[in-house]
Tab-separated table of C-alpha atoms in Angstrom:
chain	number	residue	atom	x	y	z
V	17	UNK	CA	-25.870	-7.995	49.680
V	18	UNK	CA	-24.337	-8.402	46.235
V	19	UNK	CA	-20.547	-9.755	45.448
V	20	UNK	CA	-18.026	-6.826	45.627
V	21	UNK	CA	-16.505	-8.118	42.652
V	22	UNK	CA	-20.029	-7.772	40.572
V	23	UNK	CA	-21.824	-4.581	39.074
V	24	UNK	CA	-25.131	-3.748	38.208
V	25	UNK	CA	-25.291	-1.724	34.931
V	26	UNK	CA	-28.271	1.023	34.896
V	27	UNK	CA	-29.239	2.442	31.394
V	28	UNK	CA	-30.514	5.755	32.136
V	29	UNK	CA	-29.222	6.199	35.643
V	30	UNK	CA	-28.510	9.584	36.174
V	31	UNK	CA	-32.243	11.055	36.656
V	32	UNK	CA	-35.442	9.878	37.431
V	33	UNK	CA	-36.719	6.069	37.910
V	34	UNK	CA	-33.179	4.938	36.705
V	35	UNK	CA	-31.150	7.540	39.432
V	36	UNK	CA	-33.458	5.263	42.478
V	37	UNK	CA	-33.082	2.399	40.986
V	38	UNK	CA	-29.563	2.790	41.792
V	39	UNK	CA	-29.701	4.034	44.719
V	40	UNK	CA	-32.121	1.040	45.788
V	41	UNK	CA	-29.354	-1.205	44.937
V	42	UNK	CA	-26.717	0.588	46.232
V	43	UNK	CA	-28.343	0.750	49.068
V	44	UNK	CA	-27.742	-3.414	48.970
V	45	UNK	CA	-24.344	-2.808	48.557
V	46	UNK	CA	-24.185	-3.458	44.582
V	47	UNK	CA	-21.619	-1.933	42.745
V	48	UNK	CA	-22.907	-0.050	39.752
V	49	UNK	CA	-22.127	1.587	36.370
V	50	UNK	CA	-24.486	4.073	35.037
V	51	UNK	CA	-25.339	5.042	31.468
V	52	UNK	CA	-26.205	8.217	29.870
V	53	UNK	CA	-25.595	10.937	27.503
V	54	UNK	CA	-24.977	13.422	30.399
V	55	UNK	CA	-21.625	13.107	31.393
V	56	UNK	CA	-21.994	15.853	34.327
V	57	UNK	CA	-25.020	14.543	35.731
V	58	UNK	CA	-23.531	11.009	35.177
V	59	UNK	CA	-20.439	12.461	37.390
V	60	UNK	CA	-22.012	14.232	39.918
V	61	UNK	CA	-24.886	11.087	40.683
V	62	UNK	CA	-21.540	8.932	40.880
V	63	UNK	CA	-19.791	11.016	43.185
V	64	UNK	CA	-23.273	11.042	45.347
V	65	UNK	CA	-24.137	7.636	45.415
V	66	UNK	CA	-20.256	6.807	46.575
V	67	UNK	CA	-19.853	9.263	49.159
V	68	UNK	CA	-24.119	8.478	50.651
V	69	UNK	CA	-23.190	4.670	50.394
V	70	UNK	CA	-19.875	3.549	50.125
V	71	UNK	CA	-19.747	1.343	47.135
V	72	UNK	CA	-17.602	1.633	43.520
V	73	UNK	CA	-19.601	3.213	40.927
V	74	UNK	CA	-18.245	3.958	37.187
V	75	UNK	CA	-20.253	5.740	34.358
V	76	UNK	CA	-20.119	5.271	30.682
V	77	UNK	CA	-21.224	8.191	28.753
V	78	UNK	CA	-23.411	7.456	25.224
V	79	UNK	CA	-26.154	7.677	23.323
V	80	UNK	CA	-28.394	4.431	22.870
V	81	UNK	CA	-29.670	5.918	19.735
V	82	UNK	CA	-26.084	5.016	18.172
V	83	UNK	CA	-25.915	1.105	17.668
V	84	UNK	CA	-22.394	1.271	18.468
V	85	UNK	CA	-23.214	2.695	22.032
V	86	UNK	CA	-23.632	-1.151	23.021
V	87	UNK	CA	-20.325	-2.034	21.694
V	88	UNK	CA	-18.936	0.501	23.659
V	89	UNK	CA	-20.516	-0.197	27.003
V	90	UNK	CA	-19.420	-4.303	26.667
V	91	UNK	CA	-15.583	-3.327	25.970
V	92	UNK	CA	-15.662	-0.744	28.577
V	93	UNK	CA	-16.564	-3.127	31.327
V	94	UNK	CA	-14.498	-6.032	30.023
V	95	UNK	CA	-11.847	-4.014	30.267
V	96	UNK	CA	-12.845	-2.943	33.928
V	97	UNK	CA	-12.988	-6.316	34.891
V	98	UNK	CA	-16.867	-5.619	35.495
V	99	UNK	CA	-19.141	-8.722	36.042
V	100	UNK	CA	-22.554	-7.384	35.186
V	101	UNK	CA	-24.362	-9.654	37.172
V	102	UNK	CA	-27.653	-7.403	36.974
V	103	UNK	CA	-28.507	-5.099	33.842
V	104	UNK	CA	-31.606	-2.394	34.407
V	105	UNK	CA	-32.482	-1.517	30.938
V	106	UNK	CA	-34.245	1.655	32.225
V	107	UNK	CA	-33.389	4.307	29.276
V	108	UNK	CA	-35.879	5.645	27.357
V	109	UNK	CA	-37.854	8.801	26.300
V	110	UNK	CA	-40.691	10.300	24.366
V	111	UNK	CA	-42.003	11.918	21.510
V	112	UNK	CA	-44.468	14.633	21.403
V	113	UNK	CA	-44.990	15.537	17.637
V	114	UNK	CA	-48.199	14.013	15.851
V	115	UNK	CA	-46.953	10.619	13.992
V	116	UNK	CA	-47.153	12.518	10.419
V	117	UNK	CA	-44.798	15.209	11.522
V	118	UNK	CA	-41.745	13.288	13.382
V	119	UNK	CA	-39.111	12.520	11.097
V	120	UNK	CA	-38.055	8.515	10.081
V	121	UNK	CA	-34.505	9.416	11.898
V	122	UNK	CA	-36.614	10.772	15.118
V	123	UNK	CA	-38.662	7.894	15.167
V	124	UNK	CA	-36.091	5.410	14.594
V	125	UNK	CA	-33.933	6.947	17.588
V	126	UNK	CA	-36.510	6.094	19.676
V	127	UNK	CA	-37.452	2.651	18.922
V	128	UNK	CA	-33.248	2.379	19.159
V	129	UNK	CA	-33.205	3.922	22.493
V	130	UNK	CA	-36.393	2.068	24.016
V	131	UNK	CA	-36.521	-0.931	21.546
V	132	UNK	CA	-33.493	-2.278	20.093
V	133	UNK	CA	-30.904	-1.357	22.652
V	134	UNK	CA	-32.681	-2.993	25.332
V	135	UNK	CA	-32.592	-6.324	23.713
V	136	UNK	CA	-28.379	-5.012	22.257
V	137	UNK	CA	-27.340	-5.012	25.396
V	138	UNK	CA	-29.095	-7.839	27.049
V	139	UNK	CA	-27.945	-10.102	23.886
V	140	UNK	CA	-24.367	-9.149	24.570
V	141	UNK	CA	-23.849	-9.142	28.343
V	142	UNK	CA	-26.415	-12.653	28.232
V	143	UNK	CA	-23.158	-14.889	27.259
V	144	UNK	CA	-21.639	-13.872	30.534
V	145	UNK	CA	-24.644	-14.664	32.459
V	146	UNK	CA	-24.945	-17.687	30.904
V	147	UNK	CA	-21.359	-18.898	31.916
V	148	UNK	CA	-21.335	-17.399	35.388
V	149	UNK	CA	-24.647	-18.987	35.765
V	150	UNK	CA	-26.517	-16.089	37.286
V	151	UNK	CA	-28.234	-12.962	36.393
V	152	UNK	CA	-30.709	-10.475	36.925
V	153	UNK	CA	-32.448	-8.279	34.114
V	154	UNK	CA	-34.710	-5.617	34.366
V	155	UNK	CA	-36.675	-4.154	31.687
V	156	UNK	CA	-38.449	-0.924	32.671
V	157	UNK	CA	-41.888	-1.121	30.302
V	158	UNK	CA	-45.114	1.099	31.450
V	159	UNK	CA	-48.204	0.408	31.891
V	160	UNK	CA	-48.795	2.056	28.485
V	161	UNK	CA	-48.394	-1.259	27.138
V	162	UNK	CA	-51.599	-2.350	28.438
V	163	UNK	CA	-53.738	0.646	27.832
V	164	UNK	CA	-55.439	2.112	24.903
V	165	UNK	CA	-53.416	3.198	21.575
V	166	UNK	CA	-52.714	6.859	22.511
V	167	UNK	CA	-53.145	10.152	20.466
V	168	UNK	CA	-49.667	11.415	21.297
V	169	UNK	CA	-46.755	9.064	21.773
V	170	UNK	CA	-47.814	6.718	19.133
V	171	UNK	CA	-45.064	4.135	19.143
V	172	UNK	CA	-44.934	4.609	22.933
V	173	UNK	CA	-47.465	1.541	24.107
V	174	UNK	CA	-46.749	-0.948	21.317
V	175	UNK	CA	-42.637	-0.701	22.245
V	176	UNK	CA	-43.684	-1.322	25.526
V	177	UNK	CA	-45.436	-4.475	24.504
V	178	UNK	CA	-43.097	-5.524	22.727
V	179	UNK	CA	-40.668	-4.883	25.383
V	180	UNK	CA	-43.218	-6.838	28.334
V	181	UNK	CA	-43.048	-9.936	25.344
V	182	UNK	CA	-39.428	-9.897	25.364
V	183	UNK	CA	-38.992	-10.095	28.830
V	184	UNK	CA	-41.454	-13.262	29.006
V	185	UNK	CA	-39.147	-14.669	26.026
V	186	UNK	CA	-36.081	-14.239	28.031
V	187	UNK	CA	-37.610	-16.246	31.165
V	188	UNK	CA	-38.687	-18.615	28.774
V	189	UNK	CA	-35.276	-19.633	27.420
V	190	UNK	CA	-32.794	-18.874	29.695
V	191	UNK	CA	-34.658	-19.368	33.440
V	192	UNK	CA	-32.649	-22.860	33.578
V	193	UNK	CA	-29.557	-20.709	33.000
V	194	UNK	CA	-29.954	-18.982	36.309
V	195	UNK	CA	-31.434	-15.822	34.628
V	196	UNK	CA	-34.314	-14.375	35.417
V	197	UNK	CA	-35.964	-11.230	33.429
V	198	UNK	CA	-38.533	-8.691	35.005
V	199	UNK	CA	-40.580	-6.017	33.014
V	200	UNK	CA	-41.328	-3.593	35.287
V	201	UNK	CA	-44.390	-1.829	34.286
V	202	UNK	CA	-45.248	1.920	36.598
V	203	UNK	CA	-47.990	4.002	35.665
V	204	UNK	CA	-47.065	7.931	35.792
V	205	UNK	CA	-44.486	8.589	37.595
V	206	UNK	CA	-43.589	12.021	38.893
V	207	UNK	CA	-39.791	12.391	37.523
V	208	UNK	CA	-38.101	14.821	34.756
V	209	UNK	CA	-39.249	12.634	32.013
V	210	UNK	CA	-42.100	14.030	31.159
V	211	UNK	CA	-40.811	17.705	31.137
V	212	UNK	CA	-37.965	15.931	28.661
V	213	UNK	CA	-40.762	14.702	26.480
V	214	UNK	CA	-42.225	18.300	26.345
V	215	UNK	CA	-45.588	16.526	27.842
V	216	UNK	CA	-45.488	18.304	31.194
V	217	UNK	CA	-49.041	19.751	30.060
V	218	UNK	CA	-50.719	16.639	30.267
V	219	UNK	CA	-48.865	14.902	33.341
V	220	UNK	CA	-50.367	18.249	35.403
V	221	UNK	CA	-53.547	17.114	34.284
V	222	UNK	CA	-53.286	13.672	35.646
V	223	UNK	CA	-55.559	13.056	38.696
V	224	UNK	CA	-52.833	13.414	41.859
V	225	UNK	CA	-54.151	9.303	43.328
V	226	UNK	CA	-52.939	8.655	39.563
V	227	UNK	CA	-48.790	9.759	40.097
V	228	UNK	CA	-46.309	8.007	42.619
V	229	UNK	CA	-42.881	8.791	43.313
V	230	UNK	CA	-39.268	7.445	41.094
V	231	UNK	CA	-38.236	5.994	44.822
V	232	UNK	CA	-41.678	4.180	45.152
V	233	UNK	CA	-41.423	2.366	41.722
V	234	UNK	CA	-37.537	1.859	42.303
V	235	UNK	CA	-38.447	-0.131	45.518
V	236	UNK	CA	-40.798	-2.128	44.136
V	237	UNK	CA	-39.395	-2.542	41.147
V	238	UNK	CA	-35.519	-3.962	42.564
V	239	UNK	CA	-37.761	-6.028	44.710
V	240	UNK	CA	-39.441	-7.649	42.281
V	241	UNK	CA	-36.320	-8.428	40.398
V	242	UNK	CA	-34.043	-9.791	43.151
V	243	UNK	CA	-37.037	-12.299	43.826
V	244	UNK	CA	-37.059	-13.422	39.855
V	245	UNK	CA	-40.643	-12.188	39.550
V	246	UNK	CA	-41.332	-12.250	35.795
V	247	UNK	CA	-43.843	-8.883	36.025
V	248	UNK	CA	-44.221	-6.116	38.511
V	249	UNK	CA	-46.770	-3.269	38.122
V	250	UNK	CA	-45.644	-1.096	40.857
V	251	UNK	CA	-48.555	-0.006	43.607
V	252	UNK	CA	-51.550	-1.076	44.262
V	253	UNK	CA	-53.784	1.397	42.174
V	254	UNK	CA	-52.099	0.137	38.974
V	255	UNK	CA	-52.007	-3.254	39.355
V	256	UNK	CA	-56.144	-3.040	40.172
V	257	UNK	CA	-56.334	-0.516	36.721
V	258	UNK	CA	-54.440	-3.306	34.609
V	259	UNK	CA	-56.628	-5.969	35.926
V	260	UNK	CA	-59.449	-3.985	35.083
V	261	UNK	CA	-57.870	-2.958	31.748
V	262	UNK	CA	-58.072	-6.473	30.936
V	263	UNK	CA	-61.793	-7.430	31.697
V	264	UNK	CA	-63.269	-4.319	30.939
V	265	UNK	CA	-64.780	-3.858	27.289
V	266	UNK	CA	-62.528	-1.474	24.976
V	267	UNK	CA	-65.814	0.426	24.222
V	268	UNK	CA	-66.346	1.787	28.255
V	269	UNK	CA	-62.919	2.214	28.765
V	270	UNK	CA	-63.008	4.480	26.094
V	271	UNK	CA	-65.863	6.332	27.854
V	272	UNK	CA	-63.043	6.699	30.880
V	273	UNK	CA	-59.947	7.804	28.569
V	274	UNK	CA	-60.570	11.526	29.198
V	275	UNK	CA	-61.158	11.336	33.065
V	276	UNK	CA	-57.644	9.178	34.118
V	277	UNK	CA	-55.666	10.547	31.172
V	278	UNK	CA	-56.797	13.995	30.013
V	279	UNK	CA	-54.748	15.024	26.875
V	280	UNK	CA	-53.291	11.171	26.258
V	281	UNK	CA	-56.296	11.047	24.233
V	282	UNK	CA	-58.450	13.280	22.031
């Protein structure tokens, strides 16, 4: 059970992975503030999640893609007299176009919104964390960051690298703080994001032993951060497909691209 007088801030909390993530921790008692550009589905999860458990929850409506977003979010809670005492950076989204067809702005909206707002608002609530001697961060990654470059979603894997590198940097530095950092890595998961990414197509195409639940990855996931854990690939199937990612020669696994991921790769 978390303080009452602390929050847990949840980019991209209204739908999906992000929307059981808080539950999870609401569930614990945390407070929370969710983020997202939906204000209605940002009111109506709040109202939810306070009426099913109890606990305060505010929402902050804006889009990641604007640098200022992160600005916003900080003075908004200092002037709640919100300790963010755990920050999900869960946000994110993708891209369907070929590379050579998505325009610069597209593409640099989404390495603001998966990329550089992550580490925005970790650099800015970090201070606090720092001085209150505690904190919790998770960064939701993907197992895309261990697999094979991809024929749609280009930038998708190698953000999520960068993102799992990050993380490690974070435990690196600021572990003797009291903060810990946890990329949380799923495989496919069966939520609204890939209907959102107009990549529905390929996700029915995904063997069914291949696609878990939001609330199954949330679970782990909170789990795994509450007990500092640096990395968690949620389940059991994808932690045995990243080990094998890793020993396995890039010239089979090729062979196997079309069977686990039919349309990821052509």
């Amino acid at each position: 059970m978390a303080n009452k007088n602390t929050y847990a801030l949840i980019t991209g909390g209204s739908s999906g992975i992000g929307y059981e993530i808080a539950r999870n921790l609401a569930a614990r008692e945390y407070n929370l503030v969710l983020i997202s550009r939906n204000e209605i589905n940002l009111k109506n999860c709040s109202a939810s999640l306070i009426n099913e458990y109890g606990i305060s929850v505010d929402y902050i409506a804006c889009d990641l893609s604007d640098k200022d977003s992160v600005y916003k979010i900080y003075k908004a809670c200092k002037e709640r007299n919100y300790t963010i005492e755990v920050l999900v950076n869960n946000a994110g989204y993708g891209i369907n176009t070929p590379f050579h067809i998505t325009s610069i702005e597209d593409e640099e909206s989404f390495i603001s919104v998966l990329g550089t707002s992550v580490i925005s608002l970790t650099k800015i609530f970090l201070n606090d964390m720092i001085e209150s001697k505690r904190g919790k961060i998770m960064i939701v990654s993907s197992v895309a960051a261990f697999a094979p470059p991809s024929a749609i979603q280009v930038l998708y894997g190698p953000i999520k690298n960068f993102m799992n590198r990050f993380s490690d940097a974070l435990n690196k530095n600021y572990n003797r703080h009291g903060i810990t950092s946890t990329s949380v890595c799923p495989g496919f998961t069966v939520t609204n994001f890939h209907t959102a990414s107009n990549v529905q197509d390929f996700m029915d195409k995904v063997p069914s032993f291949m696609k878990f639940s939001a609330e199954r990855i949330a679970k782990e996931g909170v789990e795994a951060m509450l007990k500092g854990k640096p990395l968690c690939i949620p389940t059991k199937t994808y932690k045995i497909i990243v080990f094998l990612l890793k020993i396995i020669p890039y010239s089979v696994i090729r062979r196997l691209e079309s069977f686990f991921a039919p349309g990821r790769y052509k």
